[in-house]
mmCIF file with all atom_site columns, N, CA and C in Angstrom:
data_model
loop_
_atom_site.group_PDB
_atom_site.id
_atom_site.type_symbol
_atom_site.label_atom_id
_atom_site.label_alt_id
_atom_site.label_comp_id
_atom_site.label_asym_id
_atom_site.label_entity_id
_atom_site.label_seq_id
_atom_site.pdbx_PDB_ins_code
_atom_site.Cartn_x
_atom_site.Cartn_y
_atom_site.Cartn_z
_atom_site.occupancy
_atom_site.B_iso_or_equiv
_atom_site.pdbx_formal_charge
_atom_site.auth_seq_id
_atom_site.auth_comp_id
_atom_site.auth_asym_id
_atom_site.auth_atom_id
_atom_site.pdbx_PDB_model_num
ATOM 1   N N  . UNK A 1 1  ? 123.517 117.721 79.215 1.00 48.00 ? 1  UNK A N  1
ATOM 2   C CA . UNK A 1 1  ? 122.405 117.459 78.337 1.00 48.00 ? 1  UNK A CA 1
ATOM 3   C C  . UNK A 1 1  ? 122.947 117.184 76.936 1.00 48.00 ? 1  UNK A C  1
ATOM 4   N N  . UNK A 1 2  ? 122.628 116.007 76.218 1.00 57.00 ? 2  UNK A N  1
ATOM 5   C CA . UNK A 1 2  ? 123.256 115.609 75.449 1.00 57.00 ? 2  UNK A CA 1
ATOM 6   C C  . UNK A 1 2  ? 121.944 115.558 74.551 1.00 57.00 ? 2  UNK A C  1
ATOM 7   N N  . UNK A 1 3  ? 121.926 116.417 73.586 1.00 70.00 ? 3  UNK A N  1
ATOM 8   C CA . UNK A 1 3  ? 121.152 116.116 72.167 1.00 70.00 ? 3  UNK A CA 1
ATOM 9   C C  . UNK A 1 3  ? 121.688 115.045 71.155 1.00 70.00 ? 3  UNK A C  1
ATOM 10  N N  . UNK A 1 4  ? 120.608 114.608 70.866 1.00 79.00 ? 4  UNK A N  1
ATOM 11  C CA . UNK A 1 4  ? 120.497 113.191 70.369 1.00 79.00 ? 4  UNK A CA 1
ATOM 12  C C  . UNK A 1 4  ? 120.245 113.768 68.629 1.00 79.00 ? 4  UNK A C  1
ATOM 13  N N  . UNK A 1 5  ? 120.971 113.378 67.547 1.00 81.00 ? 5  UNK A N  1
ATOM 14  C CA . UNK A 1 5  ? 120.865 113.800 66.400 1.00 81.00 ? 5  UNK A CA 1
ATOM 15  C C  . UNK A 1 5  ? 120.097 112.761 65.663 1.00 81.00 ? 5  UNK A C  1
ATOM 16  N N  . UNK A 1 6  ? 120.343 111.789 65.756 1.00 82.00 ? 6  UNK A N  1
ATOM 17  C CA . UNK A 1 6  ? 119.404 110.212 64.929 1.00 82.00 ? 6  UNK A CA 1
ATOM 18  C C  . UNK A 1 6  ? 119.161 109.272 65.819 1.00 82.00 ? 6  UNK A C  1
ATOM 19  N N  . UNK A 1 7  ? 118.347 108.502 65.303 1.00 86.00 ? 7  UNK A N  1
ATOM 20  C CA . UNK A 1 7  ? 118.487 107.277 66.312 1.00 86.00 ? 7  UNK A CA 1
ATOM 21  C C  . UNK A 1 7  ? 118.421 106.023 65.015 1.00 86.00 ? 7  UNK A C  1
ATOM 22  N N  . UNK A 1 8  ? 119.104 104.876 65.662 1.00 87.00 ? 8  UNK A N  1
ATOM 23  C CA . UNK A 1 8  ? 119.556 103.953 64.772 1.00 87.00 ? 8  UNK A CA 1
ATOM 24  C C  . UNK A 1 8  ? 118.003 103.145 64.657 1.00 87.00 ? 8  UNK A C  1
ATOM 25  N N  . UNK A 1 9  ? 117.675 102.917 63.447 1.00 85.00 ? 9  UNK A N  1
ATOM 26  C CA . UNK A 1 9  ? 116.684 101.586 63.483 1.00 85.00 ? 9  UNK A CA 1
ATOM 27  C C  . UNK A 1 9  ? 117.450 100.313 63.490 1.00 85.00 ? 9  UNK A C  1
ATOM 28  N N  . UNK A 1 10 ? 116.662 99.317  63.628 1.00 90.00 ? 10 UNK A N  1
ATOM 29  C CA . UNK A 1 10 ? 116.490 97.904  63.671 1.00 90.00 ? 10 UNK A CA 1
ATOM 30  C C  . UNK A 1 10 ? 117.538 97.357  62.339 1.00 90.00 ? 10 UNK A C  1
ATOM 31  N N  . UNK A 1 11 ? 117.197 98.151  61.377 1.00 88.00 ? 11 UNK A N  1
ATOM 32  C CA . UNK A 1 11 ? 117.713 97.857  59.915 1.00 88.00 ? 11 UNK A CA 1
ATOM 33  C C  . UNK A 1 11 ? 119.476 98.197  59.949 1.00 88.00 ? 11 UNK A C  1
ATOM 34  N N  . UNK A 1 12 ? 119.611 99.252  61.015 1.00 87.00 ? 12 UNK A N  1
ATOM 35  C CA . UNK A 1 12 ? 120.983 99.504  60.992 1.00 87.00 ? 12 UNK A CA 1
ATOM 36  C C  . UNK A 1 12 ? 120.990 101.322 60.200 1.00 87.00 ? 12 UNK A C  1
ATOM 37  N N  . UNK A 1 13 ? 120.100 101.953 59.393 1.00 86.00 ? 13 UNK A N  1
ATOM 38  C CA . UNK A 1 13 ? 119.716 102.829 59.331 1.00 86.00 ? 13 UNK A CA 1
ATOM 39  C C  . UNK A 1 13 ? 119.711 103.928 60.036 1.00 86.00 ? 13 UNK A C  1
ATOM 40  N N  . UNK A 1 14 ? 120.490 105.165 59.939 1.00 85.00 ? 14 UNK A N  1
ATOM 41  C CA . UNK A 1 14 ? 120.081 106.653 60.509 1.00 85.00 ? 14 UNK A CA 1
ATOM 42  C C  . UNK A 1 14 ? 119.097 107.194 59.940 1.00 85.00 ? 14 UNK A C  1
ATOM 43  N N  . UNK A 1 15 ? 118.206 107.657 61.122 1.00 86.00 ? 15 UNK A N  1
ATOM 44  C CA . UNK A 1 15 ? 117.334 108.299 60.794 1.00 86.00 ? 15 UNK A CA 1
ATOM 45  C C  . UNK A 1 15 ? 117.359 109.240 61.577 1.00 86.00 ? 15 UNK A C  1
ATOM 46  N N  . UNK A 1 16 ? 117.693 111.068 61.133 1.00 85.00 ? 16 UNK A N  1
ATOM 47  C CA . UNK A 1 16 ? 117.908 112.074 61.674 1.00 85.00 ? 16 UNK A CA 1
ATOM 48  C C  . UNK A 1 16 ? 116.642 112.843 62.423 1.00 85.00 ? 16 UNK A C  1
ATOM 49  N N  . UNK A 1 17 ? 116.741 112.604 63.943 1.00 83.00 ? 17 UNK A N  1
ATOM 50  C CA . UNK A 1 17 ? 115.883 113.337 64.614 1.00 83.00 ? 17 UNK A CA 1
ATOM 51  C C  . UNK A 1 17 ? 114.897 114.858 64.345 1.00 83.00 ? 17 UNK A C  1
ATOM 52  N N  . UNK A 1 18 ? 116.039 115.817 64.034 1.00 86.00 ? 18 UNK A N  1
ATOM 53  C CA . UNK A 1 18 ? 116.067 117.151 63.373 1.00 86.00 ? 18 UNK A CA 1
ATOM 54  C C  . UNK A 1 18 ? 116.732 117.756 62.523 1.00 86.00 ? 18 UNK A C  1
ATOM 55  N N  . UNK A 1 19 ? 116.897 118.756 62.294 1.00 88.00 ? 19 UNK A N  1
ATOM 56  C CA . UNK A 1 19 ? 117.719 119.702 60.775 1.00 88.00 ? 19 UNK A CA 1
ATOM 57  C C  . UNK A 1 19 ? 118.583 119.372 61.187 1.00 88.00 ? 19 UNK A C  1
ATOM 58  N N  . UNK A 1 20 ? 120.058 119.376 60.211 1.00 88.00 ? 20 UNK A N  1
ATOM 59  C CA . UNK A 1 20 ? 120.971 119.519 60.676 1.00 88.00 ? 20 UNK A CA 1
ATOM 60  C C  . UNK A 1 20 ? 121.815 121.051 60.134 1.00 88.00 ? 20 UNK A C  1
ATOM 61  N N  . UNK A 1 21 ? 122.649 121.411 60.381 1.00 91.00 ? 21 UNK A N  1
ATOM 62  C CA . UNK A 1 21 ? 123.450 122.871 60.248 1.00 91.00 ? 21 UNK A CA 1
ATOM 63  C C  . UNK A 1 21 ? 123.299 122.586 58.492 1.00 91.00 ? 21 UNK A C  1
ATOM 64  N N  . UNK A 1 22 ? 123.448 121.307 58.312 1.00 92.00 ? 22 UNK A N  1
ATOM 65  C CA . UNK A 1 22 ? 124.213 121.241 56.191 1.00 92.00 ? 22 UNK A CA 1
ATOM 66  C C  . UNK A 1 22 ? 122.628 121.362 55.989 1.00 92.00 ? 22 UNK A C  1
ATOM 67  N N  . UNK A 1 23 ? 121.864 120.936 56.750 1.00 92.00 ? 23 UNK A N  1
ATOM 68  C CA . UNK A 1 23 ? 120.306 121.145 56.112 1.00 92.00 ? 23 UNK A CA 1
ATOM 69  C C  . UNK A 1 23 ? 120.113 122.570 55.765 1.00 92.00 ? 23 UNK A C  1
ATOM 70  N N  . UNK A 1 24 ? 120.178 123.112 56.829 1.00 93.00 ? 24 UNK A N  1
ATOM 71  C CA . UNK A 1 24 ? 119.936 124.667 56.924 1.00 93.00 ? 24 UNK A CA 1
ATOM 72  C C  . UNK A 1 24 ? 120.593 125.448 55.531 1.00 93.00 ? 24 UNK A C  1
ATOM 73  N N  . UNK A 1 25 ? 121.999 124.900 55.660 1.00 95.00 ? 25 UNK A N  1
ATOM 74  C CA . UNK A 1 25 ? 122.935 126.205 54.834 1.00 95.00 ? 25 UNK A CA 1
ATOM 75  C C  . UNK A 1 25 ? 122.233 125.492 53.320 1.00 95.00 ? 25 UNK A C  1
ATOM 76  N N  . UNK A 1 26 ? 121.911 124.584 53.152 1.00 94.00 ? 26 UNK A N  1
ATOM 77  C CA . UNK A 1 26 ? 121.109 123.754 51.872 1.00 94.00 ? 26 UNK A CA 1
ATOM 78  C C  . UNK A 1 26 ? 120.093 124.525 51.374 1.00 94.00 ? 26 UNK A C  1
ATOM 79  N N  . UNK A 1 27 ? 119.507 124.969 52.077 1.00 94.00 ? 27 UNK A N  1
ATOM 80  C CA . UNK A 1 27 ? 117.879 125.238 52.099 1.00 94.00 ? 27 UNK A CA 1
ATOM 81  C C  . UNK A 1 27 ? 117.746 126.843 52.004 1.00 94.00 ? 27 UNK A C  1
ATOM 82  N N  . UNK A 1 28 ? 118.930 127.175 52.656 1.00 94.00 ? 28 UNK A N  1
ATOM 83  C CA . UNK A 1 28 ? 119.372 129.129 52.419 1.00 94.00 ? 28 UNK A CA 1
ATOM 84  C C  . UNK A 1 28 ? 119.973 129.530 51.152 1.00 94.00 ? 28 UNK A C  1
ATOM 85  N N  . UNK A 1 29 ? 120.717 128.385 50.541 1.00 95.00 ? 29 UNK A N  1
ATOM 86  C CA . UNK A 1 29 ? 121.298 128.891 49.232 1.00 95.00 ? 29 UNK A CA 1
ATOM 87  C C  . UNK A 1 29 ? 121.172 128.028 48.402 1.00 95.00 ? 29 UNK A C  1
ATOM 88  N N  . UNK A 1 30 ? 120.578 126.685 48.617 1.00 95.00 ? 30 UNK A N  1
ATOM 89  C CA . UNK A 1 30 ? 119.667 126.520 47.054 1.00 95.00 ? 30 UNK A CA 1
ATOM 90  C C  . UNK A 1 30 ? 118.181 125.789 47.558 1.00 95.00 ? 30 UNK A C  1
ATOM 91  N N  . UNK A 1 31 ? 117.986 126.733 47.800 1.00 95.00 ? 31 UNK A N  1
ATOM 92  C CA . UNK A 1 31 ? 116.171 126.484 47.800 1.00 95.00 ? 31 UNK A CA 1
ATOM 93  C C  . UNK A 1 31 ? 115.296 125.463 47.051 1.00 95.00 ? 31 UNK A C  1
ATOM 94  N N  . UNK A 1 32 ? 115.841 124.988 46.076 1.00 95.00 ? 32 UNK A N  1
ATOM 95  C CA . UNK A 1 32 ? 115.216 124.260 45.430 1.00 95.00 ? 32 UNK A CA 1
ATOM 96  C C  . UNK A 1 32 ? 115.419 123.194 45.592 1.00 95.00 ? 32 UNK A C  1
ATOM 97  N N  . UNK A 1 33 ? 117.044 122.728 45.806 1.00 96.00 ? 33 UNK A N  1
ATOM 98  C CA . UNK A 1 33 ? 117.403 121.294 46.287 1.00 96.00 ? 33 UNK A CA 1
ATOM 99  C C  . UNK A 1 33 ? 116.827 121.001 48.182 1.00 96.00 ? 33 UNK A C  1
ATOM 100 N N  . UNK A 1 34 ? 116.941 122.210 48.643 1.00 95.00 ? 34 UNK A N  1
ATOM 101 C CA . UNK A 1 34 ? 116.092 122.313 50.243 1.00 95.00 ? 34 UNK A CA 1
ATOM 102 C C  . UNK A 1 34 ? 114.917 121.698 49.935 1.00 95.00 ? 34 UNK A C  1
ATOM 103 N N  . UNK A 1 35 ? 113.653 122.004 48.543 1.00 95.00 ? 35 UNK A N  1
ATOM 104 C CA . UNK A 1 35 ? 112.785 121.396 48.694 1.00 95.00 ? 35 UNK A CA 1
ATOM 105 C C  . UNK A 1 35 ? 112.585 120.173 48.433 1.00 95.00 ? 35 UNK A C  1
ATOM 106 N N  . UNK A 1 36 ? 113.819 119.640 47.399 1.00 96.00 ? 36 UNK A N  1
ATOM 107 C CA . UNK A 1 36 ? 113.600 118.046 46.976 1.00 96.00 ? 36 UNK A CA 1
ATOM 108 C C  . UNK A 1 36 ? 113.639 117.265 47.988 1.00 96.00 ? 36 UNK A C  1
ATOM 109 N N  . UNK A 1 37 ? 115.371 117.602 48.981 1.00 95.00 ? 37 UNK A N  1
ATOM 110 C CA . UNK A 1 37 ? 115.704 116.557 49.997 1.00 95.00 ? 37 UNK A CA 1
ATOM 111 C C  . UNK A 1 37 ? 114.933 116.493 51.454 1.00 95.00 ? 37 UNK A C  1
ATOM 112 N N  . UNK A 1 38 ? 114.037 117.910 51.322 1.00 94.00 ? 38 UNK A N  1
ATOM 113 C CA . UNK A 1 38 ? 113.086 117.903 52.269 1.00 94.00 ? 38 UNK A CA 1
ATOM 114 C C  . UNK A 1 38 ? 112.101 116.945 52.287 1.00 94.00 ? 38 UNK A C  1
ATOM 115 N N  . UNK A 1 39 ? 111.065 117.355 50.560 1.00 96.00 ? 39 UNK A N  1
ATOM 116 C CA . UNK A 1 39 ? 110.372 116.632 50.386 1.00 96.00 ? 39 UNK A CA 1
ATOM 117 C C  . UNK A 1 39 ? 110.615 114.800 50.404 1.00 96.00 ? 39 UNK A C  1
ATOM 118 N N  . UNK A 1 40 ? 111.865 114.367 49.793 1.00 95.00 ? 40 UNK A N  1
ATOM 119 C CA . UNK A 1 40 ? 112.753 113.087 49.875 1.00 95.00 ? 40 UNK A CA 1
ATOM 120 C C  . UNK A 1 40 ? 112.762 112.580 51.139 1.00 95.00 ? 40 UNK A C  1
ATOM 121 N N  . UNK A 1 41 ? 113.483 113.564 52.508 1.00 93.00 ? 41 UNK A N  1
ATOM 122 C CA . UNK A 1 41 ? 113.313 113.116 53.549 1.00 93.00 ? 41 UNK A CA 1
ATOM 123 C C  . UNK A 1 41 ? 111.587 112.626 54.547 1.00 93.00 ? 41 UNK A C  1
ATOM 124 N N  . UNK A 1 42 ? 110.640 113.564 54.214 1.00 93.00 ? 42 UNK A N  1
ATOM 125 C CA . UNK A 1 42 ? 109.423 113.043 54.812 1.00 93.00 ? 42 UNK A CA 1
ATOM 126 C C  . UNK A 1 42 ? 108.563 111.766 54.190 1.00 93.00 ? 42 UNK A C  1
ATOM 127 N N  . UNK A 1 43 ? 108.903 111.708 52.662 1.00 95.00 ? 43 UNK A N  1
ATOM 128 C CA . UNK A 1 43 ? 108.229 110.497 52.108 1.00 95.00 ? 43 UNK A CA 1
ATOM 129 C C  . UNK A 1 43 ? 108.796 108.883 52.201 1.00 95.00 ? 43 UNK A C  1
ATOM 130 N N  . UNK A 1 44 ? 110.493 109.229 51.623 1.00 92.00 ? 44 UNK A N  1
ATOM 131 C CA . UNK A 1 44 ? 110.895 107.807 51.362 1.00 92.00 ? 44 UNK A CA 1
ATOM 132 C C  . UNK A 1 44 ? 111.600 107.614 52.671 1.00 92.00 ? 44 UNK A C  1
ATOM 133 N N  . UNK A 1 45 ? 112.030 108.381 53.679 1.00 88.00 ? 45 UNK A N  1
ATOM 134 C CA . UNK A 1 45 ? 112.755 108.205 54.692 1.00 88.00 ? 45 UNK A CA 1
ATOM 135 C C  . UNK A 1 45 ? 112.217 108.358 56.423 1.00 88.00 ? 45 UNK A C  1
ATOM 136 N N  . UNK A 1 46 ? 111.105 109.014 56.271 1.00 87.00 ? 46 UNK A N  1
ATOM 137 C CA . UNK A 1 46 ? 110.357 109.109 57.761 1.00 87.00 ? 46 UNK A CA 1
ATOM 138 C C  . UNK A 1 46 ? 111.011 109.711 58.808 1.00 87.00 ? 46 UNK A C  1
ATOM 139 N N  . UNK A 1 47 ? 111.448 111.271 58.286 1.00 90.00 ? 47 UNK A N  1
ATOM 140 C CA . UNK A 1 47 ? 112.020 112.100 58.591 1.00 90.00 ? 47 UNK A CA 1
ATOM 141 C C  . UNK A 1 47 ? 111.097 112.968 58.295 1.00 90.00 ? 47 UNK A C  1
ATOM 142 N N  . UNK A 1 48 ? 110.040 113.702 59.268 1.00 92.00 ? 48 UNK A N  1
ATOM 143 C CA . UNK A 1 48 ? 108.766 114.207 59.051 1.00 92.00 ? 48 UNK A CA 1
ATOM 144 C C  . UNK A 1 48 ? 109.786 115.879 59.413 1.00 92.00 ? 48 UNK A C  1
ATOM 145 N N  . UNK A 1 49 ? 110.215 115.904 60.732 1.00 92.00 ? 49 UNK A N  1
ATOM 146 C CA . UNK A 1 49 ? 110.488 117.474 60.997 1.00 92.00 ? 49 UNK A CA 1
ATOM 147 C C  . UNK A 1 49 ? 111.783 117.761 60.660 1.00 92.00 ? 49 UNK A C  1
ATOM 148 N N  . UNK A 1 50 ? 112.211 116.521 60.289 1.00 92.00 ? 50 UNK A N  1
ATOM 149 C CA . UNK A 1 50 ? 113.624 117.486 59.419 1.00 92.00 ? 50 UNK A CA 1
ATOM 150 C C  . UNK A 1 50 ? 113.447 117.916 58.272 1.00 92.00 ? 50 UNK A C  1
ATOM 151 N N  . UNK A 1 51 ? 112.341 117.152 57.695 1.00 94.00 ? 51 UNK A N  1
ATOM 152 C CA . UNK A 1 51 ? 111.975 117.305 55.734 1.00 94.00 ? 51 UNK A CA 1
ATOM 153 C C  . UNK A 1 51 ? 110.972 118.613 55.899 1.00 94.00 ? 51 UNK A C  1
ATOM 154 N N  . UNK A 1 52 ? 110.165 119.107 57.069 1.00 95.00 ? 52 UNK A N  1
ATOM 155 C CA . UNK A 1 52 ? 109.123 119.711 56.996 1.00 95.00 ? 52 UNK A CA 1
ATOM 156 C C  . UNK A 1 52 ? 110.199 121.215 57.429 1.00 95.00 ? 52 UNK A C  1
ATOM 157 N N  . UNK A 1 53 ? 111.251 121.038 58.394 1.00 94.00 ? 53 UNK A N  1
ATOM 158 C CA . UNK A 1 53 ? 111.598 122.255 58.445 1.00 94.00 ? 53 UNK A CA 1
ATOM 159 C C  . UNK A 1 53 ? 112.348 122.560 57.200 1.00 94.00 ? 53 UNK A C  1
ATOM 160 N N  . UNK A 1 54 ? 113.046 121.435 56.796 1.00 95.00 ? 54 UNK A N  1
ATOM 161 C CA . UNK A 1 54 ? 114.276 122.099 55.477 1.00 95.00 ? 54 UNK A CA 1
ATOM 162 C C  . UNK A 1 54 ? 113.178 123.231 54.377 1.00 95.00 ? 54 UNK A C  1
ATOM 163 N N  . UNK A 1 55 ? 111.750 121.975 54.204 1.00 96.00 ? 55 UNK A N  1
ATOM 164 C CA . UNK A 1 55 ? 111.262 122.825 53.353 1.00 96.00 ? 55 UNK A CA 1
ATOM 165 C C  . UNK A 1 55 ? 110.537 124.167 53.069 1.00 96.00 ? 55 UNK A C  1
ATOM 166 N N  . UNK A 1 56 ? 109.972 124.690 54.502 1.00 96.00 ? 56 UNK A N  1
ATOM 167 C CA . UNK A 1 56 ? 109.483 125.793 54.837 1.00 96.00 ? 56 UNK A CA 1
ATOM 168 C C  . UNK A 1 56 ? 110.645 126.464 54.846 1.00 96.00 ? 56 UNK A C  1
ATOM 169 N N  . UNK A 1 57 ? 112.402 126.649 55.083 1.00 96.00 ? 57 UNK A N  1
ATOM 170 C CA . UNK A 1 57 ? 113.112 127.439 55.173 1.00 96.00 ? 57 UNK A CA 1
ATOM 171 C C  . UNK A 1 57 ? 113.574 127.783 53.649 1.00 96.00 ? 57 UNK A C  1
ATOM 172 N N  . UNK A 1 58 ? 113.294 126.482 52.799 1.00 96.00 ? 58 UNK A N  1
ATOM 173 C CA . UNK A 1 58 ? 113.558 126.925 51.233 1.00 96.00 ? 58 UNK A CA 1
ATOM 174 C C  . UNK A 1 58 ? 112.202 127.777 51.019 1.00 96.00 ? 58 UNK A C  1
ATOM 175 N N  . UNK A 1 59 ? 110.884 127.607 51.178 1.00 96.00 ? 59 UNK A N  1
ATOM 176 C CA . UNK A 1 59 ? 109.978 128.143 50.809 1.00 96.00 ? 59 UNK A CA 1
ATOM 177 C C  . UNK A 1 59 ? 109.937 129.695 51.147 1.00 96.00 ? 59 UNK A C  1
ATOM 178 N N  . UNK A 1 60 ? 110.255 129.869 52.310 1.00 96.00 ? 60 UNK A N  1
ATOM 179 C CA . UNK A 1 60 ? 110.603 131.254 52.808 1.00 96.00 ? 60 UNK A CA 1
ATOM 180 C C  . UNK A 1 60 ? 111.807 132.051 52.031 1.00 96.00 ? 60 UNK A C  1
ATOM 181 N N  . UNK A 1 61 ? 112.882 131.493 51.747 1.00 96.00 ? 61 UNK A N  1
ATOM 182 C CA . UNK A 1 61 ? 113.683 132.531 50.737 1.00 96.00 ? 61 UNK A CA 1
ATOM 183 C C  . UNK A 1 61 ? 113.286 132.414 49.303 1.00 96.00 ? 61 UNK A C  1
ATOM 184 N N  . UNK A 1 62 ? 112.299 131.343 49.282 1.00 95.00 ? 62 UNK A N  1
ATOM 185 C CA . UNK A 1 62 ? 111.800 131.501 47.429 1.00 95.00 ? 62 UNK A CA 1
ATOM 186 C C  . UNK A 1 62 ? 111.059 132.467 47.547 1.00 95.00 ? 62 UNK A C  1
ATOM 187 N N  . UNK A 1 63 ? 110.255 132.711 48.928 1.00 95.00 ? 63 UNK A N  1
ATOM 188 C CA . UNK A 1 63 ? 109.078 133.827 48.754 1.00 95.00 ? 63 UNK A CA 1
ATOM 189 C C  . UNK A 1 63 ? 109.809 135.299 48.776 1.00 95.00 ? 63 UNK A C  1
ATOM 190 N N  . UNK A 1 64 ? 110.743 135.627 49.624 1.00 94.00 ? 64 UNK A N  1
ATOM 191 C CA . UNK A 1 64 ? 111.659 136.724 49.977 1.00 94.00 ? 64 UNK A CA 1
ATOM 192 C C  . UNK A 1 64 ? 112.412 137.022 48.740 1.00 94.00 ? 64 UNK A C  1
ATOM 193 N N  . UNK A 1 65 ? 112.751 136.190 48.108 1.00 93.00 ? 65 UNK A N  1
ATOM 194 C CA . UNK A 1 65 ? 113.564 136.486 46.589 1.00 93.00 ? 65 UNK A CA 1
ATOM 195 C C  . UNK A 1 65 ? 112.339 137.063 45.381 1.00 93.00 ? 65 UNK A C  1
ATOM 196 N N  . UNK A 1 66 ? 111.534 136.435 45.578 1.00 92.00 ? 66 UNK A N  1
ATOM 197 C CA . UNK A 1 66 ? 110.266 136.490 44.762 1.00 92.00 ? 66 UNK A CA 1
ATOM 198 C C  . UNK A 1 66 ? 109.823 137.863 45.303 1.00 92.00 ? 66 UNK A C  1
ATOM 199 N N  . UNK A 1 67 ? 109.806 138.390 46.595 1.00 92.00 ? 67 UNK A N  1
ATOM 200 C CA . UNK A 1 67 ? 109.009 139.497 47.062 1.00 92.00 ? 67 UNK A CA 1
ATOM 201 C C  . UNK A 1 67 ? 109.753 140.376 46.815 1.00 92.00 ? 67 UNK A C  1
ATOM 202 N N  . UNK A 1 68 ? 111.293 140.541 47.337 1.00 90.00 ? 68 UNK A N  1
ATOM 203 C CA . UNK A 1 68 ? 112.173 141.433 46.510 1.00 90.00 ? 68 UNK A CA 1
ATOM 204 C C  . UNK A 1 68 ? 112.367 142.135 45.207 1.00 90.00 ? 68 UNK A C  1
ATOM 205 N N  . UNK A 1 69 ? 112.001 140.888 44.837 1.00 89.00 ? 69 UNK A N  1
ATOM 206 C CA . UNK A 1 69 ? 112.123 141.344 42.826 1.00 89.00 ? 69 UNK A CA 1
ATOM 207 C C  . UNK A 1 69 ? 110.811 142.246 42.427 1.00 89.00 ? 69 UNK A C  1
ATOM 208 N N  . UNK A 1 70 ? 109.924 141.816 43.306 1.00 89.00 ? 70 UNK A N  1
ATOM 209 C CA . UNK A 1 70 ? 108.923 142.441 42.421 1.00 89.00 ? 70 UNK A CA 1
ATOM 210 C C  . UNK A 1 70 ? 108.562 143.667 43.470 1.00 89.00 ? 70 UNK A C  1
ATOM 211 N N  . UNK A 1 71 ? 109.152 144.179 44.387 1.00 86.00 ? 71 UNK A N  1
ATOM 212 C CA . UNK A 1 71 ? 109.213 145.258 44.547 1.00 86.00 ? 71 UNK A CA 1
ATOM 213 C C  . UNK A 1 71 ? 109.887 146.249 44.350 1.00 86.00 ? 71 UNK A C  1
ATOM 214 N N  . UNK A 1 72 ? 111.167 145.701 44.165 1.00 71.00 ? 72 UNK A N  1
ATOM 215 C CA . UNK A 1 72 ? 112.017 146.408 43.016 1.00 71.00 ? 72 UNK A CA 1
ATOM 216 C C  . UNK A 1 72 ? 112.051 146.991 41.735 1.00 71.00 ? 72 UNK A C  1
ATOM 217 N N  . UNK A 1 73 ? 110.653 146.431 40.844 1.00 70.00 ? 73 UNK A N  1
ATOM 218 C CA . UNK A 1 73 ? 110.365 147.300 39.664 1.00 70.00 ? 73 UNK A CA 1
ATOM 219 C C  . UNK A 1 73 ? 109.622 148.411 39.434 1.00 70.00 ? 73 UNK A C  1
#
């Protein structure tokens, strides 16, 4: 079983099926660039579930960093 990572368009273009591992570790330690290239990937590139997961995994440690702190005071 061979997972398929992009598939080529017409144009000659990759367009990435799903996250990839650099998405992930992106999106775990800077959250904020997780949300640009997320957001970047679903608008200008038509990369709906790679842009939609990067950005829920940045959104989730902005919330966990955010929930931390303020239970900490």
């Amino acid at each position: 079983m061979d997972a398929q990572l992009f598939e080529i368009l017409p144009s000659g273009r990759k367009r990435y099926l799903n996250v990839t591992a650099v998405d992930i570790i992106v999106s775990l330690l800077l959250p904020f660039w997780g949300i640009v290239i997320g957001f970047l990937a679903v608008i200008f590139k038509g990369e709906k579930k790679r842009g939609m997961i990067m950005m829920l995994i940045a959104y989730a440690v902005m919330f966990v960093v955010v929930f931390l702190s303020s239970v900490g005071r």
